[in-house]
Coordinates of C-alpha atoms in Angstrom, one line a residue:
M1379 CA 0.0 0.0 0.0
N1380 CA 1.2 3.5 -0.8
S1381 CA 2.1 6.0 1.9
Q1382 CA 0.1 9.2 2.4
Y1383 CA 1.4 12.2 4.1
Y1384 CA -0.8 14.4 6.4
I1385 CA 0.1 17.5 8.4
G1386 CA -1.5 18.2 11.8
I1387 CA -1.5 21.7 13.2
M1388 CA -2.1 22.5 16.8
S1389 CA -2.1 25.7 18.8
G1390 CA -3.1 25.0 22.4
T1391 CA -4.4 26.8 25.5
S1392 CA -0.8 27.9 26.3
M1393 CA -1.1 30.2 23.2
D1394 CA 2.6 30.2 22.5
G1395 CA 2.4 29.4 18.8
A1396 CA 1.5 26.8 16.2
D1397 CA 3.1 23.4 15.9
A1398 CA 2.9 21.4 12.7
V1399 CA 3.8 17.7 12.4
L1400 CA 4.2 15.7 9.2
I1401 CA 2.9 12.2 9.6
R1402 CA 3.0 9.2 7.3
M1403 CA 0.1 6.8 7.0
E1404 CA -0.7 3.7 4.9
G1405 CA -4.5 3.9 4.6
T1406 CA -5.6 4.0 8.2
Q1407 CA -2.4 2.5 9.6
W1408 CA 0.1 4.8 11.4
R1409 CA 3.6 4.6 10.1
E1410 CA 5.6 7.5 11.6
A1411 CA 5.9 11.2 12.5
A1412 CA 8.4 12.5 10.1
A1413 CA 9.1 16.2 10.8
H1414 CA 8.0 19.1 12.9
A1415 CA 7.9 22.9 12.5
F1416 CA 6.9 25.7 15.0
V1417 CA 6.0 29.3 14.5
P1418 CA 5.6 31.4 17.6
Y1419 CA 2.8 33.9 18.3
S1420 CA 3.8 37.5 18.7
D1421 CA 3.0 39.1 22.0
G1422 CA 0.4 41.2 20.3
L1423 CA -1.4 38.3 18.7
R1424 CA -1.4 36.4 22.0
Q1425 CA -2.9 39.3 23.8
Q1426 CA -5.6 39.8 21.2
L1427 CA -6.6 36.1 21.6
L1428 CA -6.6 36.4 25.4
D1429 CA -8.8 39.4 25.1
L1430 CA -11.4 37.3 23.3
Q1431 CA -11.7 35.0 26.3
N1432 CA -13.8 37.8 28.0
V1433 CA -16.9 39.6 26.8
G1434 CA -15.9 42.7 24.9
A1435 CA -16.8 45.1 22.1
N1436 CA -16.9 44.2 18.5
E1437 CA -16.2 40.5 19.2
L1438 CA -17.6 39.1 15.9
H1439 CA -15.4 41.3 13.8
R1440 CA -12.3 40.8 15.9
S1441 CA -12.7 37.0 16.0
R1442 CA -13.0 36.8 12.2
M1443 CA -10.0 39.0 11.6
L1444 CA -8.0 36.9 14.1
A1445 CA -9.1 33.8 12.4
Q1446 CA -7.6 35.1 9.1
T1447 CA -4.4 36.1 10.9
L1448 CA -4.1 32.7 12.5
S1449 CA -4.7 30.9 9.2
R1450 CA -1.9 32.9 7.5
L1451 CA 0.4 31.9 10.4
Y1452 CA -0.8 28.3 10.0
A1453 CA 0.0 28.5 6.3
Q1454 CA 3.4 29.8 7.1
T1455 CA 4.0 26.9 9.5
V1456 CA 2.9 24.4 6.7
G1457 CA 5.3 26.2 4.3
K1458 CA 8.2 25.9 6.7
L1459 CA 7.5 22.2 7.2
L1460 CA 7.3 21.6 3.4
H1461 CA 10.5 23.6 2.9
D1462 CA 12.4 21.6 5.5
T1463 CA 11.3 18.3 4.1
G1464 CA 11.5 19.1 0.4
L1465 CA 7.8 18.0 -0.1
T1466 CA 5.3 19.9 -2.3
P1467 CA 1.6 20.6 -1.5
A1468 CA 0.6 18.0 -4.1
Q1469 CA 2.3 15.3 -2.0
I1470 CA 0.2 16.0 1.1
T1471 CA -3.2 14.3 1.3
A1472 CA -4.7 16.7 3.8
V1473 CA -4.0 19.2 6.6
G1474 CA -5.7 18.7 9.9
C1475 CA -6.0 22.1 11.7
H1476 CA -7.3 22.3 15.3
G1477 CA -7.5 26.2 15.3
Q1478 CA -7.1 28.3 18.5
T1479 CA -9.7 27.7 21.2
V1480 CA -11.1 31.0 22.5
R1481 CA -14.3 29.7 24.2
H1482 CA -15.1 26.2 25.3
A1483 CA -18.7 25.8 26.4
P1484 CA -20.1 22.3 25.7
E1485 CA -22.7 22.9 28.3
H1486 CA -24.2 25.5 25.9
G1487 CA -23.5 23.3 22.9
Y1488 CA -20.5 25.0 21.4
S1489 CA -16.7 25.2 21.4
I1490 CA -15.0 27.9 19.3
Q1491 CA -11.7 27.3 17.6
L1492 CA -10.5 30.2 15.5
A1493 CA -9.4 29.3 12.0
D1494 CA -10.4 30.4 8.5
L1495 CA -10.2 26.9 7.0
P1496 CA -11.1 27.9 3.4
L1497 CA -8.3 30.5 3.6
L1498 CA -5.8 28.0 4.9
A1499 CA -6.8 25.6 2.1
E1500 CA -6.3 28.4 -0.4
L1501 CA -3.0 29.6 1.0
S1502 CA -1.5 26.1 1.5
G1503 CA -2.9 24.5 -1.7
I1504 CA -3.8 21.5 0.4
L1505 CA -7.2 19.9 1.4
T1506 CA -7.8 21.3 4.9
V1507 CA -9.9 19.6 7.5
G1508 CA -10.9 21.4 10.7
D1509 CA -13.8 22.1 13.1
F1510 CA -13.2 18.7 14.8
R1511 CA -15.1 19.4 18.0
S1512 CA -18.5 20.5 16.7
R1513 CA -19.7 17.1 15.5
D1514 CA -18.9 15.4 18.8
I1515 CA -20.8 18.2 20.7
A1516 CA -23.8 17.8 18.4
A1517 CA -23.9 14.1 19.4
G1518 CA -24.0 15.1 23.1
G1519 CA -20.3 15.0 23.8
Q1520 CA -17.9 17.5 25.4
G1521 CA -15.9 17.9 22.2
A1522 CA -12.9 17.2 24.3
P1523 CA -10.5 15.6 24.9
L1524 CA -10.2 14.3 21.3
V1525 CA -6.8 12.7 21.6
P1526 CA -7.6 9.4 23.5
A1527 CA -8.5 7.5 20.3
F1528 CA -5.2 8.6 18.8
H1529 CA -3.3 7.7 22.0
Q1530 CA -4.9 4.2 22.0
A1531 CA -4.0 3.7 18.3
L1532 CA -0.3 4.5 18.9
F1533 CA 0.3 3.8 22.6
G1534 CA -2.1 1.1 23.6
H1535 CA -0.7 -2.2 24.9
P1536 CA -2.5 -5.6 24.8
A1537 CA -1.5 -6.7 28.3
E1538 CA -1.5 -3.5 30.5
T1539 CA -3.5 -0.4 31.2
R1540 CA -1.5 2.7 30.3
V1541 CA -2.2 6.3 30.9
V1542 CA -1.0 9.1 28.6
L1543 CA -0.7 12.5 30.4
N1544 CA -0.7 15.6 28.3
I1545 CA 0.4 18.7 30.1
G1546 CA -0.4 21.7 28.0
G1547 CA -2.2 24.8 29.2
I1548 CA -4.8 22.3 30.5
S1549 CA -3.8 18.8 31.6
N1550 CA -5.7 15.8 30.3
I1551 CA -5.3 12.1 30.6
S1552 CA -6.1 9.2 28.3
I1553 CA -6.8 5.9 30.0
L1554 CA -5.9 3.0 27.7
P1555 CA -7.1 -0.4 28.9
P1556 CA -5.9 -3.5 27.0
D1557 CA -9.5 -4.8 26.4
A1558 CA -11.8 -1.7 26.3
P1559 CA -12.1 1.6 24.4
A1560 CA -10.0 4.5 25.5
A1561 CA -11.4 6.9 28.2
G1562 CA -10.1 10.2 29.3
F1563 CA -10.9 13.7 30.6
D1564 CA -9.3 17.1 31.5
T1565 CA -7.8 16.9 35.0
G1566 CA -7.6 20.7 35.4
P1567 CA -4.9 23.3 34.9
G1568 CA -1.6 22.3 33.4
N1569 CA 0.8 25.1 32.6
M1570 CA -1.9 27.7 32.1
L1571 CA -2.1 29.2 35.6
M1572 CA 1.7 29.1 36.1
D1573 CA 2.3 30.8 32.8
A1574 CA -0.3 33.5 33.5
W1575 CA 1.3 34.2 36.9
M1576 CA 4.8 34.4 35.3
R1577 CA 3.5 36.9 32.7
H1578 CA 1.7 38.9 35.4
I1579 CA 4.6 39.1 37.9
W1580 CA 7.8 38.8 35.8
Q1581 CA 6.6 39.5 32.2
L1582 CA 8.1 36.1 31.2
P1583 CA 6.2 33.5 29.1
Y1584 CA 6.9 30.6 31.4
D1585 CA 9.0 29.3 34.4
Q1586 CA 12.1 27.9 32.8
N1587 CA 12.5 24.4 34.2
G1588 CA 10.5 25.4 37.3
E1589 CA 13.4 27.4 38.6
K1590 CA 11.3 30.2 40.2
A1591 CA 8.8 27.8 41.6
A1592 CA 11.7 25.9 43.3
Q1593 CA 12.4 29.1 45.2
G1594 CA 9.0 29.1 46.8
Q1595 CA 7.0 27.2 49.4
V1596 CA 3.5 25.9 49.2
L1597 CA 0.9 28.1 50.7
P1598 CA -1.4 25.6 52.5
E1599 CA -4.5 27.7 52.7
L1600 CA -4.3 28.8 49.1
F1601 CA -3.6 25.2 48.0
A1602 CA -6.7 24.0 49.9
T1603 CA -8.9 26.8 48.4
L1604 CA -7.8 25.9 44.9
L1605 CA -8.4 22.2 45.4
D1606 CA -12.0 23.1 46.5
H1607 CA -12.9 24.1 42.9
P1608 CA -16.2 22.4 42.0
Y1609 CA -14.8 21.1 38.7
F1610 CA -12.9 18.3 40.5
S1611 CA -16.1 16.8 42.0
L1612 CA -17.8 16.7 38.6
P1613 CA -18.2 13.2 37.1
H1614 CA -16.3 12.5 33.9
P1615 CA -16.4 12.8 30.9
K1616 CA -15.6 16.5 31.5
S1617 CA -13.5 19.2 30.0
T1618 CA -12.4 22.6 31.0
G1619 CA -10.4 25.7 29.9
R1620 CA -9.6 29.3 30.6
E1621 CA -13.2 30.0 31.4
L1622 CA -12.9 28.2 34.8
F1623 CA -9.2 28.5 35.6
S1624 CA -8.1 32.1 34.8
L1625 CA -5.7 34.6 36.3
D1626 CA -8.7 36.6 37.5
W1627 CA -10.1 33.5 39.2
L1628 CA -6.7 33.0 40.9
Q1629 CA -6.3 36.6 42.0
G1630 CA -9.8 36.4 43.6
R1631 CA -8.4 33.8 46.0
L1632 CA -5.3 35.7 47.0
K1633 CA -5.3 37.7 50.2
G1634 CA -2.5 40.0 49.1
G1635 CA 1.1 40.2 50.2
E1636 CA 1.9 36.6 49.2
R1637 CA 5.5 36.1 47.9
P1638 CA 5.2 35.5 44.1
E1639 CA 7.4 32.5 44.3
D1640 CA 5.2 30.9 46.9
V1641 CA 2.1 31.4 44.7
L1642 CA 4.0 29.9 41.8
K1643 CA 5.1 26.9 43.8
T1644 CA 1.5 26.4 45.0
L1645 CA 0.3 26.5 41.5
L1646 CA 2.9 23.9 40.4
E1647 CA 1.8 21.5 43.2
Y1648 CA -1.8 22.2 42.4
T1649 CA -1.2 20.9 38.8
A1650 CA 0.6 17.9 40.1
Q1651 CA -1.9 17.0 42.8
T1652 CA -4.9 17.3 40.5
V1653 CA -3.3 15.0 38.0
F1654 CA -2.4 12.5 40.7
D1655 CA -5.9 12.5 42.1
A1656 CA -7.4 12.0 38.7
V1657 CA -5.2 9.1 37.8
V1658 CA -5.4 7.1 41.0
S1659 CA -9.2 7.5 41.2
T1660 CA -9.9 6.4 37.6
A1661 CA -7.0 4.1 36.7
P1662 CA -6.0 2.3 39.9
D1663 CA -4.3 -0.5 38.0
V1664 CA -2.0 1.7 36.0
R1665 CA 1.8 1.2 36.5
N1666 CA 3.2 3.3 33.6
I1667 CA 2.3 6.9 32.7
Y1668 CA 3.6 8.4 29.4
V1669 CA 3.9 12.2 29.5
C1670 CA 3.7 14.6 26.6
G1671 CA 3.1 18.3 26.1
G1672 CA 5.1 21.4 27.2
G1673 CA 4.9 20.6 30.9
I1674 CA 7.4 17.8 30.5
R1675 CA 10.1 20.4 30.1
N1676 CA 9.3 21.7 33.6
G1677 CA 11.8 19.7 35.8
A1678 CA 10.2 20.9 39.0
L1679 CA 6.8 19.7 37.9
T1680 CA 7.9 16.3 36.7
A1681 CA 9.8 15.9 40.0
S1682 CA 6.7 16.7 42.0
L1683 CA 4.7 14.2 39.9
N1684 CA 7.3 11.5 40.5
T1685 CA 7.2 12.2 44.2
L1686 CA 3.4 11.7 44.3
F1687 CA 3.3 8.6 42.0
A1688 CA 6.4 6.7 43.2
P1689 CA 4.8 5.4 46.5
K1690 CA 2.0 3.9 44.3
G1691 CA 4.5 2.0 42.2
I1692 CA 3.7 4.1 39.2
C1693 CA 6.5 5.2 36.9
L1694 CA 6.5 8.3 34.6
H1695 CA 8.0 8.1 31.1
S1696 CA 8.3 10.3 28.1
T1697 CA 6.2 9.4 25.0
A1698 CA 9.6 9.4 23.3
E1699 CA 10.1 5.9 24.8
L1700 CA 7.1 4.8 22.6
G1701 CA 8.5 6.5 19.5
L1702 CA 6.9 9.9 19.5
D1703 CA 8.5 13.1 20.7
P1704 CA 6.4 14.6 23.5
Q1705 CA 6.3 18.0 21.8
W1706 CA 4.9 16.5 18.6
V1707 CA 2.1 14.3 20.0
E1708 CA -0.9 16.8 20.0
A1709 CA -0.3 18.2 16.5
A1710 CA 0.3 14.7 15.2
A1711 CA -3.1 13.7 16.6
F1712 CA -4.8 16.3 14.3
G1713 CA -3.0 14.9 11.3
W1714 CA -4.3 11.5 12.3
L1715 CA -7.8 12.9 12.7
A1716 CA -7.5 14.4 9.2
A1717 CA -6.7 10.9 8.0
C1718 CA -9.7 9.5 9.8
W1719 CA -11.9 12.2 8.0
F1720 CA -10.4 11.4 4.6
N1721 CA -11.0 7.7 5.1
R1722 CA -14.5 8.3 6.5
L1723 CA -13.7 6.7 9.9
P1724 CA -15.0 7.9 13.3
G1725 CA -12.4 9.7 15.2
N1726 CA -14.1 10.7 18.4
P1727 CA -13.3 8.7 21.6
H1728 CA -17.0 8.9 22.6
R1729 CA -16.4 7.1 25.9
A1730 CA -14.0 10.0 26.7
T1731 CA -16.2 12.8 25.4
G1732 CA -19.6 11.5 26.4
A1733 CA -21.0 11.6 22.9
S1734 CA -23.9 9.2 22.2
K1735 CA -22.1 7.5 19.3
P1736 CA -18.9 7.4 17.3
C1737 CA -18.7 10.2 14.7
I1738 CA -16.6 11.2 11.8
L1739 CA -15.1 14.5 13.0
G1740 CA -14.4 17.6 11.0
A1741 CA -15.3 19.5 7.9
G1742 CA -13.1 19.5 4.8
H1743 CA -12.2 22.3 2.4
Y1744 CA -10.6 21.4 -0.9
A1745 CA -7.8 23.6 -2.2

C-alpha cells in the first residue's frame, strides 16, 4: 500500500504558537511522525486572543479578523515544514487544523476554535480539515478531549493499562485499557495558571525548568482553596479551559502580600496534585504513565509528579520511549484525525467525550 502524508496543526491553550507535524500513514495505519515545525505567536497576537476570552466590544469582527491572521500563520507553518522536508503541497493528502480555542462551552452546545479553514486551504494549496469538536458536541459530547483514540492507536498495549498524560495549558489524561475503548478527561490546569502568573509578575512567558517555583513554598490555605474548585467533583467525561481557571479566578483567591514565588510553587503543586488525584481515582491498576506536552520540560513539575506517584509503584516516562517526541504528540493527533476524516472513519473517543455514538469528525475544504 502506498504511503500518504498528512500535516497536523495544533495551537493549544498555552497560546505560545503553532506546531505542525508531518505524519505518514498507509490507509488507516500509522507509520511515523516524520518532521516538525513551529512558528511562535507575537505578544500582540497572543494578547488579542486572550482578550477574546472575555466579553468585549466588536467581538464578531475581531474574531473573524484573528481567524484570518491565524490561518496565515498556520499556512506559514505548513510552508516551513514543506521547505524543511522538500515536499510539495501536491504530496500532502490533507492538513488537519485544530485552530485556536477561545471559548469552550459544551454545556451550551459549542466550542469555538478560531481558524479560517477555506483561507488555509487556499494559501497552502492542500485539502484542509478542521472544526473537529462540533460534531462530537452535536452528538451530546464535550468535544474534548479528542486525543484518547489517537493515543490508543499509537500507545495502547495488549497486556496492560496505560495512561497518557498531556500537560499543555490544560492537563488531560487518556486511559488506555488493554481490552476496552479509551477513556479520558481534562484533569484541570496544566501550565496555564503558572504561565499566567509568570507573565503577570515577571513578564516572562513561562517558568524555565520550574526554577522560580523551586524558590517558593506551598501556601497551604491557598492550596486547599484551589483544590476546592467544584470542577474536581464533577463526574467525567468532562473538559475545561480558561473559562474556569483564569488569572482573575486565581487573584480572587489571594489575600494580598503573598510572595510571588510561593504562589507559583503552590500552582505547580496544584497541577501535580490534581493530575495525581485524577489518575489514582480512575486508573487504579496503571503502572506506567507516558507524558507529553510542554509541561514535560518543567523539571520541578515532573519531580513533583514522580514524588506523588512513586509510592504507588507508578513510573513516569516520556512518550519518546514509545517512539513519538512529547512535543509532537498533540499536533500529530490532528494529522491522524484528518486521515480519519479522509478515510470516513469515526475519530471521536465517545467514551471519553460523552458523545452518544462514534462520529466522523471535522469538515473539509478542498484547495
